[in-house]
Amino acid sequence: NGNFKINISHAKNTDSIIISSVGYESIKLPVKVALKKSQYKLKELVKSMEGVTVFKSHETMGIISQTVGYYRSWSFANTGGEIGRIFTVPYKKYKIDKVRFKAANLCDTCQLRVHIRKVVDGVPGDEIISDTITTTINKLTLDDKVSEFDLTPYDYTFTQHELFVSMEVLGCSSKKNEFCSFSFAGTDKGEYMYKSRANADWNSTNDYTIFLKLFLRY
């Protein structure tokens, strides 16, 4: 139940008013009819909703060491290639707030896209996220701060036990059109997977895995 007051002046015969409330069906009435009524009864809106889960706990998954031991140069010719690694997540439901990575960029600017895929028989499968989530990084060295993708505005909820998180370089540019290079960094021993083009097969290297961190809520 609720109370409200309607103040309308200079209403035309063709004017209407909509009365609504969260959780109820709206009603539309001509103004002259609405002004004659003292009560309005709205029908409860019946809607199937998933149980609401509040994610309060936080965890960081991925690389521990900050010392770079590996460099993986990467083409920025917009080939659709990706490079990433598999994460095993011990939670039934969780959100990924940020994906953090380490790179050396000798170009003025580079734009990167993050991919999150299912894992099928140990190999990256279909995309889980539908949005194109990108970040732009300027010229930097491995001594500069790490870069990251911010996923919080998208509010995805994941249920997969295994995820493949990867990055795609969409393009790089330099103001003087001079040669420049881009490379990912690895810090810990481990495996990473990559493909050089969008339609290429996945390959894996078990040496130094690339620096990737997931910031989770569960």
mmCIF file of C-alpha atoms in Angstrom:
data_model
loop_
_atom_site.group_PDB
_atom_site.id
_atom_site.type_symbol
_atom_site.label_atom_id
_atom_site.label_comp_id
_atom_site.label_asym_id
_atom_site.label_seq_id
_atom_site.Cartn_x
_atom_site.Cartn_y
_atom_site.Cartn_z
ATOM 1 C CA ASN A 1 0.000 0.000 0.000
ATOM 2 C CA GLY A 2 1.152 3.538 -0.697
ATOM 3 C CA ASN A 3 -0.082 7.097 -0.886
ATOM 4 C CA PHE A 4 0.612 9.690 -3.535
ATOM 5 C CA LYS A 5 -0.870 12.896 -4.876
ATOM 6 C CA ILE A 6 -1.484 13.830 -8.498
ATOM 7 C CA ASN A 7 -1.171 17.496 -9.435
ATOM 8 C CA ILE A 8 -2.171 18.160 -13.032
ATOM 9 C CA SER A 9 -3.141 21.472 -14.577
ATOM 10 C CA HIS A 10 -4.287 22.369 -18.069
ATOM 11 C CA ALA A 11 -4.895 18.726 -18.995
ATOM 12 C CA LYS A 12 -6.270 17.957 -22.427
ATOM 13 C CA ASN A 13 -9.025 15.431 -23.091
ATOM 14 C CA THR A 14 -6.523 13.251 -24.944
ATOM 15 C CA ASP A 15 -3.935 13.201 -22.124
ATOM 16 C CA SER A 16 -3.264 9.969 -20.235
ATOM 17 C CA ILE A 17 -1.365 9.043 -17.096
ATOM 18 C CA ILE A 18 0.579 5.875 -16.260
ATOM 19 C CA ILE A 19 0.675 4.623 -12.674
ATOM 20 C CA SER A 20 3.381 2.106 -11.874
ATOM 21 C CA SER A 21 5.251 0.535 -8.988
ATOM 22 C CA VAL A 22 8.161 -1.887 -8.812
ATOM 23 C CA GLY A 23 6.865 -5.465 -8.810
ATOM 24 C CA TYR A 24 3.414 -4.569 -10.176
ATOM 25 C CA GLU A 25 1.794 -4.168 -13.579
ATOM 26 C CA SER A 26 1.400 -0.574 -14.738
ATOM 27 C CA ILE A 27 -1.998 0.883 -15.596
ATOM 28 C CA LYS A 28 -2.748 3.637 -18.090
ATOM 29 C CA LEU A 29 -5.785 5.868 -17.638
ATOM 30 C CA PRO A 30 -7.158 9.029 -19.226
ATOM 31 C CA VAL A 31 -6.329 11.977 -16.973
ATOM 32 C CA LYS A 32 -9.994 12.899 -16.468
ATOM 33 C CA VAL A 33 -10.719 9.345 -15.248
ATOM 34 C CA ALA A 34 -7.639 9.181 -13.022
ATOM 35 C CA LEU A 35 -8.528 12.441 -11.253
ATOM 36 C CA LYS A 36 -11.940 11.092 -10.258
ATOM 37 C CA LYS A 37 -10.501 7.995 -8.541
ATOM 38 C CA SER A 38 -9.243 7.975 -4.966
ATOM 39 C CA GLN A 39 -7.690 4.496 -5.096
ATOM 40 C CA TYR A 40 -5.774 2.530 -7.691
ATOM 41 C CA LYS A 41 -5.225 -1.212 -7.491
ATOM 42 C CA LEU A 42 -2.232 -2.654 -9.348
ATOM 43 C CA LYS A 43 -1.863 -6.341 -10.131
ATOM 44 C CA GLU A 44 1.223 -8.015 -8.752
ATOM 45 C CA LEU A 45 3.710 -8.795 -11.481
ATOM 46 C CA VAL A 46 4.436 -12.521 -11.521
ATOM 47 C CA LYS A 47 7.919 -13.100 -12.841
ATOM 48 C CA SER A 48 10.250 -16.047 -12.577
ATOM 49 C CA MET A 49 13.572 -14.917 -11.120
ATOM 50 C CA GLU A 50 16.743 -16.786 -10.300
ATOM 51 C CA GLY A 51 17.781 -16.833 -6.678
ATOM 52 C CA VAL A 52 19.804 -13.773 -5.840
ATOM 53 C CA THR A 53 23.372 -14.500 -4.764
ATOM 54 C CA VAL A 54 25.412 -11.923 -2.885
ATOM 55 C CA PHE A 55 29.126 -12.185 -3.648
ATOM 56 C CA LYS A 56 31.100 -10.829 -0.695
ATOM 57 C CA SER A 57 34.283 -12.904 -0.518
ATOM 58 C CA HIS A 58 37.298 -12.000 -2.640
ATOM 59 C CA GLU A 59 40.210 -14.007 -4.016
ATOM 60 C CA THR A 60 43.055 -13.495 -6.453
ATOM 61 C CA MET A 61 44.013 -16.394 -8.698
ATOM 62 C CA GLY A 62 47.003 -16.760 -10.964
ATOM 63 C CA ILE A 63 50.598 -15.624 -10.953
ATOM 64 C CA ILE A 64 52.442 -15.231 -7.649
ATOM 65 C CA SER A 65 55.895 -14.001 -8.658
ATOM 66 C CA GLN A 66 56.398 -10.482 -10.038
ATOM 67 C CA THR A 67 59.862 -11.196 -11.476
ATOM 68 C CA VAL A 68 59.780 -11.568 -15.245
ATOM 69 C CA GLY A 69 61.476 -14.670 -16.592
ATOM 70 C CA TYR A 70 59.972 -14.926 -20.058
ATOM 71 C CA TYR A 71 59.050 -12.700 -22.991
ATOM 72 C CA ARG A 72 56.600 -13.759 -25.692
ATOM 73 C CA SER A 73 56.566 -11.392 -28.658
ATOM 74 C CA TRP A 74 53.171 -11.086 -30.274
ATOM 75 C CA SER A 75 51.869 -9.902 -33.628
ATOM 76 C CA PHE A 76 49.506 -6.943 -33.594
ATOM 77 C CA ALA A 77 48.307 -7.328 -37.181
ATOM 78 C CA ASN A 78 44.725 -8.085 -36.023
ATOM 79 C CA THR A 79 44.924 -11.750 -37.010
ATOM 80 C CA GLY A 80 42.428 -12.966 -34.403
ATOM 81 C CA GLY A 81 45.149 -14.858 -32.565
ATOM 82 C CA GLU A 82 44.899 -15.358 -28.801
ATOM 83 C CA ILE A 83 47.237 -16.246 -25.962
ATOM 84 C CA GLY A 84 46.157 -17.298 -22.477
ATOM 85 C CA ARG A 85 45.965 -19.986 -19.843
ATOM 86 C CA ILE A 86 43.512 -22.308 -18.107
ATOM 87 C CA PHE A 87 42.256 -21.532 -14.605
ATOM 88 C CA THR A 88 40.629 -24.041 -12.261
ATOM 89 C CA VAL A 89 38.112 -22.314 -9.981
ATOM 90 C CA PRO A 90 36.862 -24.101 -6.824
ATOM 91 C CA TYR A 91 33.583 -22.165 -6.503
ATOM 92 C CA LYS A 92 30.111 -23.027 -7.814
ATOM 93 C CA LYS A 93 29.255 -19.405 -8.607
ATOM 94 C CA TYR A 94 31.609 -16.479 -8.886
ATOM 95 C CA LYS A 95 32.270 -13.190 -10.622
ATOM 96 C CA ILE A 96 35.453 -11.953 -12.264
ATOM 97 C CA ASP A 97 36.019 -8.282 -11.499
ATOM 98 C CA LYS A 98 39.385 -7.832 -13.215
ATOM 99 C CA VAL A 99 41.856 -9.662 -15.421
ATOM 100 C CA ARG A 100 45.378 -8.344 -14.883
ATOM 101 C CA PHE A 101 48.318 -8.951 -17.229
ATOM 102 C CA LYS A 102 51.902 -7.859 -17.801
ATOM 103 C CA ALA A 103 53.249 -6.702 -21.151
ATOM 104 C CA ALA A 104 55.975 -4.666 -22.812
ATOM 105 C CA ASN A 105 54.643 -2.236 -25.386
ATOM 106 C CA LEU A 106 57.076 -0.238 -27.520
ATOM 107 C CA CYS A 107 54.246 1.165 -29.645
ATOM 108 C CA ASP A 108 52.457 4.385 -28.731
ATOM 109 C CA THR A 109 49.131 2.640 -28.150
ATOM 110 C CA CYS A 110 47.766 -0.890 -28.384
ATOM 111 C CA GLN A 111 44.217 -2.134 -27.984
ATOM 112 C CA LEU A 112 43.627 -5.575 -26.481
ATOM 113 C CA ARG A 113 40.540 -7.709 -26.031
ATOM 114 C CA VAL A 114 39.951 -10.303 -23.310
ATOM 115 C CA HIS A 115 38.319 -13.655 -24.092
ATOM 116 C CA ILE A 116 36.846 -16.080 -21.562
ATOM 117 C CA ARG A 117 36.152 -19.536 -22.962
ATOM 118 C CA LYS A 118 34.892 -22.894 -21.824
ATOM 119 C CA VAL A 119 37.421 -25.709 -21.534
ATOM 120 C CA VAL A 120 36.525 -28.924 -23.357
ATOM 121 C CA ASP A 121 38.834 -31.927 -22.956
ATOM 122 C CA GLY A 122 41.684 -29.653 -21.919
ATOM 123 C CA VAL A 123 41.323 -27.366 -24.945
ATOM 124 C CA PRO A 124 39.726 -23.890 -25.198
ATOM 125 C CA GLY A 125 36.138 -24.061 -26.458
ATOM 126 C CA ASP A 126 33.310 -21.615 -27.089
ATOM 127 C CA GLU A 127 33.198 -18.069 -25.782
ATOM 128 C CA ILE A 128 31.317 -17.559 -22.516
ATOM 129 C CA ILE A 129 31.069 -13.772 -22.580
ATOM 130 C CA SER A 130 29.211 -12.046 -25.390
ATOM 131 C CA ASP A 131 30.534 -8.502 -24.925
ATOM 132 C CA THR A 132 33.679 -7.209 -26.577
ATOM 133 C CA ILE A 133 35.709 -6.111 -23.536
ATOM 134 C CA THR A 134 38.834 -4.156 -24.420
ATOM 135 C CA THR A 135 41.538 -2.050 -22.855
ATOM 136 C CA THR A 136 43.989 0.410 -24.381
ATOM 137 C CA ILE A 137 47.566 0.525 -23.149
ATOM 138 C CA ASN A 138 50.162 3.145 -23.963
ATOM 139 C CA LYS A 139 53.892 2.688 -24.355
ATOM 140 C CA LEU A 140 55.227 0.842 -21.321
ATOM 141 C CA THR A 141 58.018 -1.398 -20.111
ATOM 142 C CA LEU A 142 57.900 -4.389 -17.826
ATOM 143 C CA ASP A 143 58.988 -2.147 -14.962
ATOM 144 C CA ASP A 144 55.793 -0.123 -15.264
ATOM 145 C CA LYS A 145 52.596 -1.056 -13.488
ATOM 146 C CA VAL A 146 50.563 -3.999 -14.748
ATOM 147 C CA SER A 147 47.629 -3.514 -17.121
ATOM 148 C CA GLU A 148 44.130 -4.885 -16.663
ATOM 149 C CA PHE A 149 40.660 -5.438 -18.066
ATOM 150 C CA ASP A 150 37.780 -4.210 -15.909
ATOM 151 C CA LEU A 151 34.798 -6.591 -16.033
ATOM 152 C CA THR A 152 32.800 -5.104 -13.163
ATOM 153 C CA PRO A 153 30.420 -3.070 -15.387
ATOM 154 C CA TYR A 154 29.324 -6.295 -17.126
ATOM 155 C CA ASP A 155 28.500 -8.165 -13.889
ATOM 156 C CA TYR A 156 28.943 -11.656 -15.348
ATOM 157 C CA THR A 157 28.286 -14.659 -13.101
ATOM 158 C CA PHE A 158 30.298 -17.781 -13.943
ATOM 159 C CA THR A 159 29.644 -21.385 -12.957
ATOM 160 C CA GLN A 160 32.407 -23.151 -14.899
ATOM 161 C CA HIS A 161 34.960 -25.177 -12.926
ATOM 162 C CA GLU A 162 37.559 -24.512 -15.632
ATOM 163 C CA LEU A 163 38.017 -21.364 -17.695
ATOM 164 C CA PHE A 164 40.388 -20.396 -20.450
ATOM 165 C CA VAL A 165 41.247 -16.708 -20.172
ATOM 166 C CA SER A 166 43.101 -15.218 -23.115
ATOM 167 C CA MET A 167 44.035 -11.947 -24.765
ATOM 168 C CA GLU A 168 43.854 -10.804 -28.360
ATOM 169 C CA VAL A 169 45.821 -7.838 -29.681
ATOM 170 C CA LEU A 170 43.419 -5.918 -31.907
ATOM 171 C CA GLY A 171 45.996 -3.445 -33.143
ATOM 172 C CA CYS A 172 48.889 -1.138 -32.281
ATOM 173 C CA SER A 173 49.993 2.193 -33.677
ATOM 174 C CA SER A 174 52.832 4.693 -33.500
ATOM 175 C CA LYS A 175 52.572 8.350 -34.380
ATOM 176 C CA LYS A 176 55.667 8.367 -36.573
ATOM 177 C CA ASN A 177 54.767 5.077 -38.299
ATOM 178 C CA GLU A 178 58.058 3.676 -37.079
ATOM 179 C CA PHE A 179 58.662 0.030 -36.230
ATOM 180 C CA CYS A 180 57.381 -1.000 -32.823
ATOM 181 C CA SER A 181 56.876 -4.267 -30.970
ATOM 182 C CA PHE A 182 54.596 -5.829 -28.389
ATOM 183 C CA SER A 183 55.239 -8.774 -26.072
ATOM 184 C CA PHE A 184 53.613 -10.552 -23.152
ATOM 185 C CA ALA A 185 55.574 -11.428 -20.029
ATOM 186 C CA GLY A 186 55.803 -14.626 -18.033
ATOM 187 C CA THR A 187 56.871 -14.876 -14.403
ATOM 188 C CA ASP A 188 56.148 -18.403 -13.135
ATOM 189 C CA LYS A 189 56.838 -21.833 -14.534
ATOM 190 C CA GLY A 190 53.793 -23.308 -16.202
ATOM 191 C CA GLU A 191 51.797 -23.759 -19.381
ATOM 192 C CA TYR A 192 50.178 -21.270 -21.710
ATOM 193 C CA MET A 193 48.109 -21.889 -24.840
ATOM 194 C CA TYR A 194 47.900 -19.834 -27.999
ATOM 195 C CA LYS A 195 46.793 -19.734 -31.611
ATOM 196 C CA SER A 196 48.308 -17.435 -34.206
ATOM 197 C CA ARG A 197 45.074 -16.808 -36.129
ATOM 198 C CA ALA A 198 41.350 -16.963 -35.454
ATOM 199 C CA ASN A 199 40.874 -20.197 -37.410
ATOM 200 C CA ALA A 200 44.153 -21.848 -36.362
ATOM 201 C CA ASP A 201 44.539 -24.797 -33.993
ATOM 202 C CA TRP A 202 45.506 -24.268 -30.374
ATOM 203 C CA ASN A 203 49.116 -24.895 -29.376
ATOM 204 C CA SER A 204 50.623 -25.116 -25.913
ATOM 205 C CA THR A 205 54.011 -24.341 -24.391
ATOM 206 C CA ASN A 206 55.013 -25.588 -20.956
ATOM 207 C CA ASP A 207 57.827 -23.309 -19.862
ATOM 208 C CA TYR A 208 57.031 -19.924 -18.376
ATOM 209 C CA THR A 209 53.316 -19.242 -18.384
ATOM 210 C CA ILE A 210 52.183 -15.702 -19.158
ATOM 211 C CA PHE A 211 51.390 -13.313 -16.317
ATOM 212 C CA LEU A 212 47.619 -13.397 -15.762
ATOM 213 C CA LYS A 213 45.676 -12.725 -12.573
ATOM 214 C CA LEU A 214 41.950 -13.058 -11.939
ATOM 215 C CA PHE A 215 40.259 -10.992 -9.243
ATOM 216 C CA LEU A 216 37.227 -12.977 -8.101
ATOM 217 C CA ARG A 217 34.169 -12.484 -5.927
ATOM 218 C CA TYR A 218 32.245 -15.509 -4.690
#
